[in-house]
């Protein structure tokens, strides 16, 4: 996760050094060309403050999600990034450009909160409840259309993608054989 977050900072440094030339590669709502590159939006940010605000929750949620295995984590992250990109492309304000890892952050939050319940694992439930209690208010606030400069649409699509991903990637609880 440190490498992933480091990559986000490096990309933002390149963006800054090039006069924010990378910003145009974010998700442009309902622009056909933008749909194909919508996953890139999760790696771009609009300034160092923006990448900083996503760094800590991405480190925490990513680390916890990766404890279930790297391949599963990468598949979960990829599905969230793609679904969030498509959803944001569909429902964001016309001609808006959306970028940032917050869709993935919201998606990993939803995934972690729901995963334990879906898999019926006590540790997963405890982790989900703790994460929900600690980060839930901030996540809820991020879903509100309170600030014109923040994509609540990207947050909502990411959260929805994370919940659906938890259902899709669930590992069934072991069955206990019954004897007669």
Coordinates of C-alpha atoms in Angstrom, one line a residue:
X1 CA 0.0 0.0 0.0
X2 CA 2.9 2.3 0.6
X3 CA 4.0 1.7 -3.0
X4 CA 0.5 2.4 -4.3
X5 CA 0.2 5.7 -2.3
X6 CA 3.7 6.6 -3.3
X7 CA 2.7 6.1 -7.0
X8 CA -0.2 8.5 -6.5
X9 CA 2.1 11.1 -5.0
X10 CA 4.6 10.6 -7.9
X11 CA 1.8 11.0 -10.5
X12 CA 0.7 14.2 -8.8
X13 CA 4.3 15.5 -8.8
X14 CA 4.5 14.9 -12.5
X15 CA 1.1 16.5 -13.0
X16 CA 2.3 19.5 -11.0
X17 CA 5.5 19.8 -12.9
X18 CA 3.7 19.7 -16.2
X19 CA 1.3 22.5 -15.3
X20 CA -1.5 20.0 -14.4
X21 CA -1.5 18.5 -17.9
X22 CA -2.7 15.2 -16.5
X23 CA -5.9 16.6 -15.1
X24 CA -7.7 16.4 -18.4
X25 CA -7.4 12.6 -18.3
X26 CA -9.9 12.4 -15.4
X27 CA -13.5 11.2 -15.9
X28 CA -15.4 13.6 -18.1
X29 CA -19.1 12.8 -17.6
X30 CA -20.7 11.1 -20.6
X31 CA -17.9 11.9 -23.0
X32 CA -17.4 8.7 -25.0
X33 CA -13.6 8.9 -25.1
X34 CA -13.4 9.4 -21.4
X35 CA -15.3 6.2 -20.6
X36 CA -12.4 4.0 -21.9
X37 CA -9.9 5.9 -19.7
X38 CA -12.1 6.2 -16.7
X39 CA -10.0 3.9 -14.6
X40 CA -7.1 6.4 -14.8
X41 CA -9.2 8.8 -12.8
X42 CA -8.5 6.8 -9.6
X43 CA -4.8 7.6 -10.0
X44 CA -5.1 11.3 -10.8
X45 CA -5.6 14.1 -8.3
X46 CA -6.3 17.8 -8.4
X47 CA -3.3 18.9 -6.2
X48 CA -1.3 17.7 -3.3
X49 CA -4.0 18.5 -0.8
X50 CA -6.3 16.2 -2.7
X51 CA -3.9 13.2 -2.8
X52 CA -3.1 13.8 0.9
X53 CA -6.7 13.6 1.8
X54 CA -7.0 10.2 0.2
X55 CA -3.6 8.8 1.4
X56 CA -4.3 7.8 5.0
X57 CA -7.7 6.1 4.4
X58 CA -6.3 4.4 1.3
X59 CA -3.4 3.1 3.3
X60 CA -5.6 1.8 6.1
X61 CA -8.4 0.3 4.1
X62 CA -6.0 -1.1 1.5
X63 CA -3.8 -2.7 4.1
X64 CA -6.8 -4.3 5.9
X65 CA -8.3 -5.5 2.6
X66 CA -5.0 -6.9 1.4
X67 CA -4.8 -9.1 4.5
X68 CA -7.2 -11.5 2.7
X69 CA -4.6 -12.0 0.0
X70 CA -3.0 -9.9 -2.7
X71 CA -4.7 -11.4 -5.7
X72 CA -8.1 -11.0 -4.0
X73 CA -7.2 -7.4 -3.0
X74 CA -6.1 -6.5 -6.6
X75 CA -9.2 -8.1 -8.1
X76 CA -11.5 -6.2 -5.6
X77 CA -9.6 -2.9 -6.2
X78 CA -9.8 -3.3 -10.0
X79 CA -13.5 -4.1 -9.9
X80 CA -14.2 -1.1 -7.6
X81 CA -12.1 1.2 -9.8
X82 CA -13.8 0.1 -13.0
X83 CA -17.4 0.2 -11.6
X84 CA -16.8 3.5 -9.9
X85 CA -15.4 5.0 -13.1
X86 CA -18.4 3.8 -15.2
X87 CA -20.9 4.9 -12.5
X88 CA -19.3 8.3 -12.1
X89 CA -19.1 8.7 -15.9
X90 CA -22.9 8.1 -16.0
X91 CA -24.2 10.3 -13.2
X92 CA -21.7 13.1 -12.7
X93 CA -22.6 16.6 -13.7
X94 CA -22.3 17.2 -17.5
X95 CA -18.9 18.5 -18.6
X96 CA -17.4 17.9 -15.1
X97 CA -14.0 16.2 -14.7
X98 CA -13.7 13.8 -11.8
X99 CA -10.4 12.4 -10.5
X100 CA -9.0 11.0 -7.3
X101 CA -8.7 7.8 -5.3
X102 CA -11.6 8.6 -3.1
X103 CA -13.9 6.3 -5.2
X104 CA -11.6 3.5 -4.3
X105 CA -11.4 4.6 -0.7
X106 CA -15.2 4.7 -0.4
X107 CA -15.3 1.3 -2.2
X108 CA -12.8 -0.4 0.1
X109 CA -14.8 1.1 3.0
X110 CA -18.0 -0.5 1.8
X111 CA -16.2 -3.7 1.0
X112 CA -14.7 -4.0 4.5
X113 CA -17.8 -3.1 6.3
X114 CA -20.0 -5.6 4.4
X115 CA -17.5 -8.4 3.8
X116 CA -17.5 -9.9 7.4
X117 CA -21.3 -10.0 7.5
X118 CA -21.6 -11.6 4.1
X119 CA -18.9 -14.2 4.9
X120 CA -20.3 -14.7 8.4
X121 CA -16.9 -14.4 10.0
X122 CA -16.6 -12.9 13.5
X123 CA -13.3 -11.2 12.9
X124 CA -14.5 -9.7 9.6
X125 CA -17.7 -8.4 11.3
X126 CA -15.6 -6.9 14.1
X127 CA -13.2 -5.2 11.6
X128 CA -16.2 -3.9 9.6
X129 CA -17.9 -2.5 12.7
X130 CA -14.7 -0.8 14.0
X131 CA -14.0 0.7 10.6
X132 CA -17.7 1.8 10.2
X133 CA -17.7 3.4 13.6
X134 CA -14.4 5.2 13.2
X135 CA -14.7 6.3 9.6
X136 CA -18.4 6.2 9.0
X137 CA -19.3 9.8 9.8
X138 CA -16.6 11.1 7.3
X139 CA -17.8 8.6 4.7
X140 CA -21.5 9.7 5.2
X141 CA -20.5 13.3 4.9
X142 CA -18.7 12.6 1.6
X143 CA -21.9 11.2 0.2
X144 CA -23.7 14.5 0.6
X145 CA -23.7 17.1 -2.2
X146 CA -22.4 19.7 0.2
X147 CA -19.4 21.0 -1.8
X148 CA -19.3 21.8 -5.5
X149 CA -15.7 20.8 -5.7
X150 CA -16.2 17.3 -4.4
X151 CA -17.7 14.5 -6.4
X152 CA -20.4 12.9 -4.2
X153 CA -21.2 10.9 -7.3
X154 CA -17.8 9.3 -7.4
X155 CA -18.1 8.6 -3.7
X156 CA -21.5 7.0 -4.0
X157 CA -20.5 4.9 -7.0
X158 CA -17.4 3.8 -5.2
X159 CA -19.3 2.8 -2.0
X160 CA -21.9 1.0 -4.1
X161 CA -19.2 -0.8 -6.0
X162 CA -17.5 -1.9 -2.8
X163 CA -20.7 -3.3 -1.3
X164 CA -21.4 -5.2 -4.5
X165 CA -17.8 -6.4 -4.7
X166 CA -18.1 -7.8 -1.1
X167 CA -21.1 -9.8 -2.3
X168 CA -19.4 -10.9 -5.5
X169 CA -16.1 -12.0 -3.8
X170 CA -17.6 -13.6 -0.8
X171 CA -16.1 -16.7 0.6
X172 CA -18.8 -19.0 1.9
X173 CA -18.7 -19.9 5.6
X174 CA -17.6 -23.5 6.2
X175 CA -20.5 -25.9 6.6
X176 CA -20.8 -28.0 9.6
X177 CA -21.9 -31.6 8.9
X178 CA -24.9 -32.7 10.7
X179 CA -25.2 -36.3 12.0
X180 CA -28.5 -38.1 12.5

